[in-house]
Short mmCIF file of C-alpha atoms and ligand atoms in Angstrom, two decimals:
data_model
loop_
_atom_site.label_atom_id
_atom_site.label_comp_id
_atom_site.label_asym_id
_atom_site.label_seq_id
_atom_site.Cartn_x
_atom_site.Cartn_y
_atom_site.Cartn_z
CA UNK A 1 -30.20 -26.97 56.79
CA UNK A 2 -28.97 -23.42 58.00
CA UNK A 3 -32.22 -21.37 57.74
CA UNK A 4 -30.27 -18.23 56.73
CA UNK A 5 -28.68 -20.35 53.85
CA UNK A 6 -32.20 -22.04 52.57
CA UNK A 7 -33.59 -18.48 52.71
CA UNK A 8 -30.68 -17.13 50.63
CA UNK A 9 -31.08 -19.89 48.13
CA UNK A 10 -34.89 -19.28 47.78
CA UNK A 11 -34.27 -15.40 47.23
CA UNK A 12 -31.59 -15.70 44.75
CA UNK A 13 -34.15 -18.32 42.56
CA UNK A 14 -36.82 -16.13 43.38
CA UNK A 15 -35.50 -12.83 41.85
CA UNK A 16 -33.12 -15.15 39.11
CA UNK A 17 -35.86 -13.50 36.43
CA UNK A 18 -34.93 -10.44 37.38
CA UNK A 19 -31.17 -10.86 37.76
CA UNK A 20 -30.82 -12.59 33.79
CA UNK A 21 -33.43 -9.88 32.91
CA UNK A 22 -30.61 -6.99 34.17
CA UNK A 23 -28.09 -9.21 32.51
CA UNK A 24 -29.72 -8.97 29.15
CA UNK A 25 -30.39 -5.43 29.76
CA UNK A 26 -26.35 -4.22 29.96
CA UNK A 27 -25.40 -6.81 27.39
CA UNK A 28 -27.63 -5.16 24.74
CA UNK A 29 -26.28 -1.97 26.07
CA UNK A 30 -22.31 -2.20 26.42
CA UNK A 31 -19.92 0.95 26.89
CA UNK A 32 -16.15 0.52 26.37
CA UNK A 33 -13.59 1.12 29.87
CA UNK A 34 -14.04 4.40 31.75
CA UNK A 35 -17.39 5.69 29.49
CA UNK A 36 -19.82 3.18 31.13
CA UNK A 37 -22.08 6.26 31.87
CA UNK A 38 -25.59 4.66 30.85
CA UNK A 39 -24.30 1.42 32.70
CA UNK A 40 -23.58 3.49 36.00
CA UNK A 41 -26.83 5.26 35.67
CA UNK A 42 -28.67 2.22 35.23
CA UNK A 43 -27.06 0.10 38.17
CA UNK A 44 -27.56 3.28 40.14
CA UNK A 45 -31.43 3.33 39.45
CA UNK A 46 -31.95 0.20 39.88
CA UNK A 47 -29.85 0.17 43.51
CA UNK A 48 -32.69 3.49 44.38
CA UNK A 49 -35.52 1.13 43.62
CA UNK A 50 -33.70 -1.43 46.10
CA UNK A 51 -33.63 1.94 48.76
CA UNK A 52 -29.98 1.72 48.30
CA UNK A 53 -27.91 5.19 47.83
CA UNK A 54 -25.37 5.01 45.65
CA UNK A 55 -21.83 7.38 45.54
CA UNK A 56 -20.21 8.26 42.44
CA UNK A 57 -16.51 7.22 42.53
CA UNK A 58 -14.07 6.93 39.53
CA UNK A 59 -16.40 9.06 37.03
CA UNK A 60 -18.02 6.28 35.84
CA UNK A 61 -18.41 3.63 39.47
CA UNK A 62 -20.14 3.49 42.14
CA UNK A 63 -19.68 2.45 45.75
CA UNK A 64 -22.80 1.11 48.20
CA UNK A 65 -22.95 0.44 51.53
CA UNK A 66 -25.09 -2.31 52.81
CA UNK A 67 -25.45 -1.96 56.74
CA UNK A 68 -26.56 -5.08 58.92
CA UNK A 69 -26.80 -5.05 62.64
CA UNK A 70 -23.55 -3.46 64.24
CA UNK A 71 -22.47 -2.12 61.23
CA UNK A 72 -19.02 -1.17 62.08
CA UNK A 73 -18.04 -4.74 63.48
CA UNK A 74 -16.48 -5.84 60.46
CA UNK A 75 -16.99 -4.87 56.39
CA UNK A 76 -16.49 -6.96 53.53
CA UNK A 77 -16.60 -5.69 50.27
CA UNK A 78 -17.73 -7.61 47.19
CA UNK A 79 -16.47 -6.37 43.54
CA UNK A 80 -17.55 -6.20 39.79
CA UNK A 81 -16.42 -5.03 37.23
CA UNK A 82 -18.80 -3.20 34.07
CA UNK A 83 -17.04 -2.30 31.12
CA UNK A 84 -17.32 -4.26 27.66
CA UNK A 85 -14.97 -5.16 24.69
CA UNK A 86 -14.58 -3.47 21.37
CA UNK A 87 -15.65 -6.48 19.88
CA UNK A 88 -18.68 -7.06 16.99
CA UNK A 89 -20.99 -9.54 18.39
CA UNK A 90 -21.59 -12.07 16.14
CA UNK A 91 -24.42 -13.72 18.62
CA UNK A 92 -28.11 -13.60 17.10
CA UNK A 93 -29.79 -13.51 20.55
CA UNK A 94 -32.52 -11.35 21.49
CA UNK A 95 -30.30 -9.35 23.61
CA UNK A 96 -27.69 -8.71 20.95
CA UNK A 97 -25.70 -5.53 21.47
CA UNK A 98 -26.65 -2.65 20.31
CA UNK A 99 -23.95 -0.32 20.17
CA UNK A 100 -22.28 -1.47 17.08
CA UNK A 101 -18.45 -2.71 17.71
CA UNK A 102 -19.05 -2.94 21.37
CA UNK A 103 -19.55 -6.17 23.30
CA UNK A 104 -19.89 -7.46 26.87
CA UNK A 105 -17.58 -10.76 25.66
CA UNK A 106 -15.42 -11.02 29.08
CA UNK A 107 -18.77 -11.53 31.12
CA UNK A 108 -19.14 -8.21 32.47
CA UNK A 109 -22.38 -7.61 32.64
CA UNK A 110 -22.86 -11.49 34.04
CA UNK A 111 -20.55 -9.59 36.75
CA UNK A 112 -22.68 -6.91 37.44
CA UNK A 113 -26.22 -8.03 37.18
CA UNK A 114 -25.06 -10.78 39.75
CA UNK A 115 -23.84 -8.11 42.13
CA UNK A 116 -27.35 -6.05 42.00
CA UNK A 117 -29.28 -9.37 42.79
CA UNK A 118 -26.45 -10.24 45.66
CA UNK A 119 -27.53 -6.25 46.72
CA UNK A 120 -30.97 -6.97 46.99
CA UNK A 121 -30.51 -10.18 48.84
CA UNK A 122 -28.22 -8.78 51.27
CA UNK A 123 -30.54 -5.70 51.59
CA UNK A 124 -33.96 -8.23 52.30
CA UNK A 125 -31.73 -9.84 55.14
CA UNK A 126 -29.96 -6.98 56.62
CA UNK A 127 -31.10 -7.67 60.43
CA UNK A 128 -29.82 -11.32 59.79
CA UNK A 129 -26.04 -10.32 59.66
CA UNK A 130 -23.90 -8.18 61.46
CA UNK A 131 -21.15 -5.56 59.95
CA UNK A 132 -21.09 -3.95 56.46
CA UNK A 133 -21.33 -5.11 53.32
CA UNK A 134 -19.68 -2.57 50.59
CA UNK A 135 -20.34 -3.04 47.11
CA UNK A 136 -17.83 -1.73 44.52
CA UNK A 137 -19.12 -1.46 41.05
CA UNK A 138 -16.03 -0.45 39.25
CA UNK A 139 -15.39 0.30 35.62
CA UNK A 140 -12.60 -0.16 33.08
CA UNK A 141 -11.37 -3.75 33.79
CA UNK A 142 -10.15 -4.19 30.53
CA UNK A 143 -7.53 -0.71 30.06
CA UNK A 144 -4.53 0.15 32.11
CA UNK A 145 -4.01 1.36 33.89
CA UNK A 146 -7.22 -0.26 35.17
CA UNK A 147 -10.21 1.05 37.07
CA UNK A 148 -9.37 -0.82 40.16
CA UNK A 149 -6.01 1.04 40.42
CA UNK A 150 -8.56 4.36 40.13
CA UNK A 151 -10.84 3.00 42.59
CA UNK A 152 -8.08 2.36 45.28
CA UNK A 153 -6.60 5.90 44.84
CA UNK A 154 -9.96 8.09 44.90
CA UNK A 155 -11.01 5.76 48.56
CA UNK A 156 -12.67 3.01 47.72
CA UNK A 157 -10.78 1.06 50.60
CA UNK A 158 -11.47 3.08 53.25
CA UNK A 159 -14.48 4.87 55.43
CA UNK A 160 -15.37 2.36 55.65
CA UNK A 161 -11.98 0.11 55.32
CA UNK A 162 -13.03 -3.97 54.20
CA UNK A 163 -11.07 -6.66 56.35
CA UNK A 164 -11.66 -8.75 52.87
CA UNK A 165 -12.90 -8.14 49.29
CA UNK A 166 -14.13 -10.88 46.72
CA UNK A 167 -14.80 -10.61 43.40
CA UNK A 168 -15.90 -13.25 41.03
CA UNK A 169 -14.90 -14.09 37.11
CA UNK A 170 -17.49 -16.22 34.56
CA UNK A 171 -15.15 -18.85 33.42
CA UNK A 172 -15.68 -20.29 29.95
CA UNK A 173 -13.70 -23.78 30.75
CA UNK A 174 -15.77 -24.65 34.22
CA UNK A 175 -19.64 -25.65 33.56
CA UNK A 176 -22.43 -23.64 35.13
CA UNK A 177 -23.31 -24.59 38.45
CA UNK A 178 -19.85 -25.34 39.55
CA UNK A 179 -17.63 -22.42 41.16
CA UNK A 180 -13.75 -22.60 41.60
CA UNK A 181 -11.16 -21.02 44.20
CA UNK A 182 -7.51 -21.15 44.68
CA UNK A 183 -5.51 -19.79 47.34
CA UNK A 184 -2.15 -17.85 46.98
CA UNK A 185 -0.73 -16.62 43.71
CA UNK A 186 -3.62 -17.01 40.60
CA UNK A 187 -3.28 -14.78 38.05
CA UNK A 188 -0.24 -12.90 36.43
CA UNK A 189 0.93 -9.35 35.96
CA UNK A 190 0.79 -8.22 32.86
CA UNK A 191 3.48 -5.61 31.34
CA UNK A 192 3.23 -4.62 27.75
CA UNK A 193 6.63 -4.30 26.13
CA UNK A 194 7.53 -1.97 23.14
CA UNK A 195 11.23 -2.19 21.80
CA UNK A 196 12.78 0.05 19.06
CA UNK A 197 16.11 -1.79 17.55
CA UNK A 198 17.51 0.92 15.27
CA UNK A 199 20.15 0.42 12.91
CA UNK A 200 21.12 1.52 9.52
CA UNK A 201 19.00 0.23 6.57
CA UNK A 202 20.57 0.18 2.84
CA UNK A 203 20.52 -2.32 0.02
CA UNK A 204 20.27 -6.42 1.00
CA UNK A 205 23.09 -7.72 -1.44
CA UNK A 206 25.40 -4.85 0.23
CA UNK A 207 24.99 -5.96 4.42
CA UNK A 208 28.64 -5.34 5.01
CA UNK A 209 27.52 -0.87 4.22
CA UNK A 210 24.72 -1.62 6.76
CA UNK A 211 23.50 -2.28 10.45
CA UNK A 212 21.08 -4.88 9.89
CA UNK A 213 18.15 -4.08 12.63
CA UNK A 214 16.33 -7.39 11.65
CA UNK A 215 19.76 -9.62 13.01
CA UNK A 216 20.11 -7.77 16.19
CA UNK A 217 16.44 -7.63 16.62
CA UNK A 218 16.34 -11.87 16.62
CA UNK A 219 19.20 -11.84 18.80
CA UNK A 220 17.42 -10.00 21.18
CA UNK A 221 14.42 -11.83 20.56
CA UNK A 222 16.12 -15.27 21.28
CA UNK A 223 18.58 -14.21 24.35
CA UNK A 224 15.48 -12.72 26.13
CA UNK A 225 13.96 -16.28 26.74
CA UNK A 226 17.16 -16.70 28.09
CA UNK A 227 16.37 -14.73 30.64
CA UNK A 228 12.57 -17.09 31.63
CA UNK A 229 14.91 -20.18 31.75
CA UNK A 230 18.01 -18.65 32.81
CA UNK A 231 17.28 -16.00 35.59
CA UNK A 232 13.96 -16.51 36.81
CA UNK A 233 13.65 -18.97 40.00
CA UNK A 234 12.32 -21.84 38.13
CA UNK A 235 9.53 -21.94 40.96
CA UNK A 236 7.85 -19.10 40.08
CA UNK A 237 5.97 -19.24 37.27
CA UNK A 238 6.55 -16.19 34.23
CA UNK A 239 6.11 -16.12 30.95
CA UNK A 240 7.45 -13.58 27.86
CA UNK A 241 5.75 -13.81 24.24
CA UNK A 242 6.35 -11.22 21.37
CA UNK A 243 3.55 -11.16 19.49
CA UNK A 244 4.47 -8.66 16.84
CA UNK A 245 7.60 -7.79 14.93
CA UNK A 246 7.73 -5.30 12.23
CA UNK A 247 11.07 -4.65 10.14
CA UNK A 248 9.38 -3.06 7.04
CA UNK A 249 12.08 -3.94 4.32
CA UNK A 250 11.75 -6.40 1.37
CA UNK A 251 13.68 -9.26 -0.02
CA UNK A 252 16.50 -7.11 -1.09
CA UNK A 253 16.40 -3.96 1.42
CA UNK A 254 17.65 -3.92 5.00
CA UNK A 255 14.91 -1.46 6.68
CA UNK A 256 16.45 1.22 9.50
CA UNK A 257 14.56 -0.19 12.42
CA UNK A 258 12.93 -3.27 13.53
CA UNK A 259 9.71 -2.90 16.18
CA UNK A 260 8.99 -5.41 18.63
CA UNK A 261 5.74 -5.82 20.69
CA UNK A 262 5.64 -7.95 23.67
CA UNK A 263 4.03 -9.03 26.79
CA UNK A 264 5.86 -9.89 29.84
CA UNK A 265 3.73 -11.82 32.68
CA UNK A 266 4.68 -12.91 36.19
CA UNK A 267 3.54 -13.86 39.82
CA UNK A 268 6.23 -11.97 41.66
CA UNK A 269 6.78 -8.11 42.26
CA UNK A 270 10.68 -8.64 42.83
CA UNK A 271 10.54 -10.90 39.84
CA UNK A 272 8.61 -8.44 37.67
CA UNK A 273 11.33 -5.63 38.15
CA UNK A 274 14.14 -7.31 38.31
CA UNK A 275 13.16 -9.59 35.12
CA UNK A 276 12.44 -6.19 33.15
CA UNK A 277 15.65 -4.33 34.55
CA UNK A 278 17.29 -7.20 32.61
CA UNK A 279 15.33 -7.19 29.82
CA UNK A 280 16.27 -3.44 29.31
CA UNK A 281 19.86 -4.00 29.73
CA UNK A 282 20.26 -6.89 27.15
CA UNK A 283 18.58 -5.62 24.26
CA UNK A 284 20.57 -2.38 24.67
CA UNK A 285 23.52 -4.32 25.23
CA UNK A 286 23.26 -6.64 22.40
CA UNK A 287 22.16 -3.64 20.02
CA UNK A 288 24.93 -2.17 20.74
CA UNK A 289 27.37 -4.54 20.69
CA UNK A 290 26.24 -5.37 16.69
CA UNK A 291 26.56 -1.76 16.61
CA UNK A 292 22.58 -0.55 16.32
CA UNK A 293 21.15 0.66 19.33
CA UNK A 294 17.49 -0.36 21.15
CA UNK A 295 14.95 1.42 22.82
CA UNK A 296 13.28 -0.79 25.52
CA UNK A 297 9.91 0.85 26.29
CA UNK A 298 7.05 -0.55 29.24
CA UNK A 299 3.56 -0.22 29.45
CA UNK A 300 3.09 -1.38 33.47
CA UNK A 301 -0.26 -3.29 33.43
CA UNK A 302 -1.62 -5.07 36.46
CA UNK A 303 0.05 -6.64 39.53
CA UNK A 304 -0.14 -10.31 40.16
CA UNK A 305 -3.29 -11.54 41.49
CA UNK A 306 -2.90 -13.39 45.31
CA UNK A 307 -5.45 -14.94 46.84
CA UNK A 308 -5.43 -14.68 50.45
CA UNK A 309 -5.15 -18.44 51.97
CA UNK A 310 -7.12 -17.93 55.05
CA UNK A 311 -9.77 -15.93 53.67
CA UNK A 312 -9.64 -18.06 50.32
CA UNK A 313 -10.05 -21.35 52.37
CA UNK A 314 -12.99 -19.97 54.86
CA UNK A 315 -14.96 -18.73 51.09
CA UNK A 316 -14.37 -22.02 49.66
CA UNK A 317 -15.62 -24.26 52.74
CA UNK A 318 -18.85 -21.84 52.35
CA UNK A 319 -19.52 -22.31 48.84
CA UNK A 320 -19.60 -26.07 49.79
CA UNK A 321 -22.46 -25.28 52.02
CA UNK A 322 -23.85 -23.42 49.39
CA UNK A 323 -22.79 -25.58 46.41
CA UNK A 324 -22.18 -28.87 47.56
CA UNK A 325 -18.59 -30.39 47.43
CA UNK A 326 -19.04 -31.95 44.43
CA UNK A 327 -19.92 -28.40 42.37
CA UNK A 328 -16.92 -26.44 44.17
CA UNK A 329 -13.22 -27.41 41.91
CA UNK A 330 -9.85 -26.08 42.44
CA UNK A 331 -8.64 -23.95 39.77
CA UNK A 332 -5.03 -23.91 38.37
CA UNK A 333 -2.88 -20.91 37.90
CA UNK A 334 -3.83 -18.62 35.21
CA UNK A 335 -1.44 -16.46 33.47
CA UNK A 336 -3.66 -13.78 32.34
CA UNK A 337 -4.23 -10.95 34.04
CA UNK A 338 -7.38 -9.05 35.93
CA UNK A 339 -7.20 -5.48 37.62
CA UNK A 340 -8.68 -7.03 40.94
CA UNK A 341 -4.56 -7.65 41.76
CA UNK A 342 -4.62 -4.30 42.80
CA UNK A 343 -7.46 -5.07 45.57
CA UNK A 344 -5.45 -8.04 46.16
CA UNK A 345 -2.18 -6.18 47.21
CA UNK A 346 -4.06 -4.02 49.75
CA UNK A 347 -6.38 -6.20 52.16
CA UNK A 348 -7.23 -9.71 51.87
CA UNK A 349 -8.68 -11.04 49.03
CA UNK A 350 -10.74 -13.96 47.44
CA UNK A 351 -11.09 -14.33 43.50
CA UNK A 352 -13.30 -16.91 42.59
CA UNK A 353 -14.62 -18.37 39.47
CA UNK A 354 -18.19 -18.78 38.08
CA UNK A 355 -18.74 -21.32 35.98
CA UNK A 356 -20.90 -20.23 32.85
CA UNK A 357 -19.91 -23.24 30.33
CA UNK A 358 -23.06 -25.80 28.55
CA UNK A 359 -21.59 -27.74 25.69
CA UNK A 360 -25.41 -29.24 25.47
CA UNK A 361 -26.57 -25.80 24.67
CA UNK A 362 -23.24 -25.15 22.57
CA UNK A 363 -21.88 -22.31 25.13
CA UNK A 364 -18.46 -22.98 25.01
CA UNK A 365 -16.94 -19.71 23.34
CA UNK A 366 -13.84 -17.95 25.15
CA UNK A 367 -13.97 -14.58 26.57
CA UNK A 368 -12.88 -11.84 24.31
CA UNK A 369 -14.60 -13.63 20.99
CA UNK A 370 -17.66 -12.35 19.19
CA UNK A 371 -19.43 -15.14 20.02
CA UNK A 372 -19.30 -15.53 23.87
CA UNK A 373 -22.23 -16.51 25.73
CA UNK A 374 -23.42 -17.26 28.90
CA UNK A 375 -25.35 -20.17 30.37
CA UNK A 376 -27.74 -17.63 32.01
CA UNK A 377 -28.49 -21.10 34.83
CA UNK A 378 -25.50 -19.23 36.38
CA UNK A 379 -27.00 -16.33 37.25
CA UNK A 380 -30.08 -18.50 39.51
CA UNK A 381 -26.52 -19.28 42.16
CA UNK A 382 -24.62 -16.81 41.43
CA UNK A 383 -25.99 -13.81 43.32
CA UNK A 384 -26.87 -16.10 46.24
CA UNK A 385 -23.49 -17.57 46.61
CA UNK A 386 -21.54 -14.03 46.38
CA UNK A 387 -24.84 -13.11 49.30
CA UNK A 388 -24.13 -16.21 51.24
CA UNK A 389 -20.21 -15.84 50.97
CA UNK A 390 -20.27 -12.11 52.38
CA UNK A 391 -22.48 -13.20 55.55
CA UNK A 392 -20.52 -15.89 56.36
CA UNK A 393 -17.29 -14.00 56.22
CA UNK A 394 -19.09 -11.30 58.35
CA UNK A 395 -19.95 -13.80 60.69
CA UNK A 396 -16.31 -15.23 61.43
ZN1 ZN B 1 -11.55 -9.52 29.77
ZN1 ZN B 2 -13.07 -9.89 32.57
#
């Protein structure tokens, strides 16, 4: 076996006590997106007791540079992500949060405990590889307009500039000890829609002396899927959902206005403007053709998420080394989104997924629910494998 590989393996084992120790540590301790202050301080001390110096960047993230031999022959940089959820944990664990209504439920800290142990790994073996290895602990995953976004506009991609970035995701659905990649388009972009139909609210048994909002507003409703099936190139993939619709009249009263929440996904920039553009224009045009009128309002989230194929292909065939090819599974498109899309549209990247799940141990929560958990078996690979991909990208 490579001897850089078995050594890799035997220091991420070795300092695994450490690593679930950390994770325990920021899961007890969880800060909502763009006030992880006691997390930044934390990951900061505990990169100084590695001999690692640390630079603020984003208020709350920091950015390290790990320099092997020939340190400006190539960098790679390596992601995570540290903010938590306002969720109440419902867990009775040991390391339980404690900041009441605040949870790490989207694997967070998982994220970021891995990426100290890959630091200290990478650090121990830093006259094995050649180039730089840049570490981007970044915070607000989980609020546009994202702390990745933040990250990209303050530097964070350049001096030095990374040929690739990864970044890895616990996944709830793959079990621990497997690890899954795709190449090309992964996740969607996610755009938040708010629509106002306005129209003129007065007594139900008298519609005729009225604009009824609620009628124009399922009209709307109804012709916008029209515009999935109708418009969209049936081989992209896209999706629209309203989740929320509130016309606050009663059995017998037509309210003024009807509001609409939504959420419009998609793996296509062209797609994702053009597919709103038309949005916009129908539900104005229907509004007013029923004689109300609409208000068609966007919050932009993320980008789609693309995985470069190259670079996604060269990670994968090393977490085979790593893993074995029976522990390394292709993953499927996923239509949620993740602020790493932004990385993703700037150099080449490689998302990758860490299986957490244990249905033996009864770990098989989602993300975002008060009673996600880990399999904490994860966290023995996963600061190896992140260690072990950067090298070997270095290396090529
Ligand atoms: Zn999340
Ligand atoms: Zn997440």
């Amino acid at each position: 076996m490579n001897s850089l590989l078995s050594q890799i393996k035997h220091l991420s084992h070795q300092i695994a006590a450490k690593t679930i120790e950390r994770r325990r540590h920021l899961h007890a301790h969880p800060e909502l997106s763009f006030q992880e202050f006691e997390t930044q301080k934390f990951v900061k001390k505990e990169l100084e007791a590695m001999g690692l110096q640390a630079q603020e960047i984003a208020d709350t993230g920091l950015i390290v540079l790990i320099e092997g031999k020939n340190p400006t022959k190539k960098v790679v940089a390596l992601r995570a992500d540290m903010d938590a959820l306002p969720i109440i944990e419902t867990n009775e664990v040991p390391y339980k949060s404690q900041n009441p209504g605040v949870m790490h439920a989207c694997g967070h800290d998982v994220h970021t405990s891995s990426l100290l142990g890959t630091a200290q790994i990478l650090n121990e073996l830093k006259n094995e590889f050649e180039g730089t290895v840049k570490l981007l602990f970044q915070p607000a995953e989980e609020k546009a307009p994202g702390g990745a976004s933040i990250m990209i506009k303050q530097g964070a991609l350049e001096n030095p500039k990374p040929a690739g970035i990864l970044g890895q995701h616990v996944a709830t659905n793959i079990p621990a000890g497997k690890i899954g990649f795709r190449e090309g388009m992964y996740m969607a972009s996610t755009d938040e829609l708010y629509l106002t139909v306005k129209g003129k609210g007065g007594h139900g048994a008298m519609p005729d002396l009225c604009v009824d909002p609620i009628v124009i507003a399922s009209h709307i409703i109804v012709a916008m899927q029209q515009i999935i099936s109708r418009n969209k190139n049936p081989r992209l993939p896209s999706v629209l959902t309203f989740g929320k619709i509130e016309g606050l009249g009663a059995t017998n009263v037509i309210p003024n206005e009807v509001k609409i929440q939504g959420t419009f996904r998609a793996m296509d920039e062209d797609w994702r403007a053009d597919g709103l553009s038309k949005m916009k224009k129908l539900a104005e045009g229907i509004a007013e053709a029923m004689g109300g009128s609409a208000i068609f309002d966007v919050l932009k989230g993320y980008p789609f998420l693309q995985n470069d194929p190259a670079l996604t292909r060269r990670m994968k065939a090393a977490a085979i080394e790593f893993m074995g090819e029976e522990n390394v599974i292709d993953l499927d498109i996923w239509m949620a989104g993740e602020d790493f899309a932004f990385y993703t549209h700037h150099v080449d990247a490689c998302f990758y997924r860490l299986g957490i799940r244990n249905e033996a141990k009864g770990i098989v929560n989602g993300v975002h629910t008060p009673n996600f958990d880990i399999d904490e078996s994860a966290l023995h690979h996963g600061p190896g494998l992140m260690a072990w991909l950067a090298i070997s990208d270095l290396n090529t």
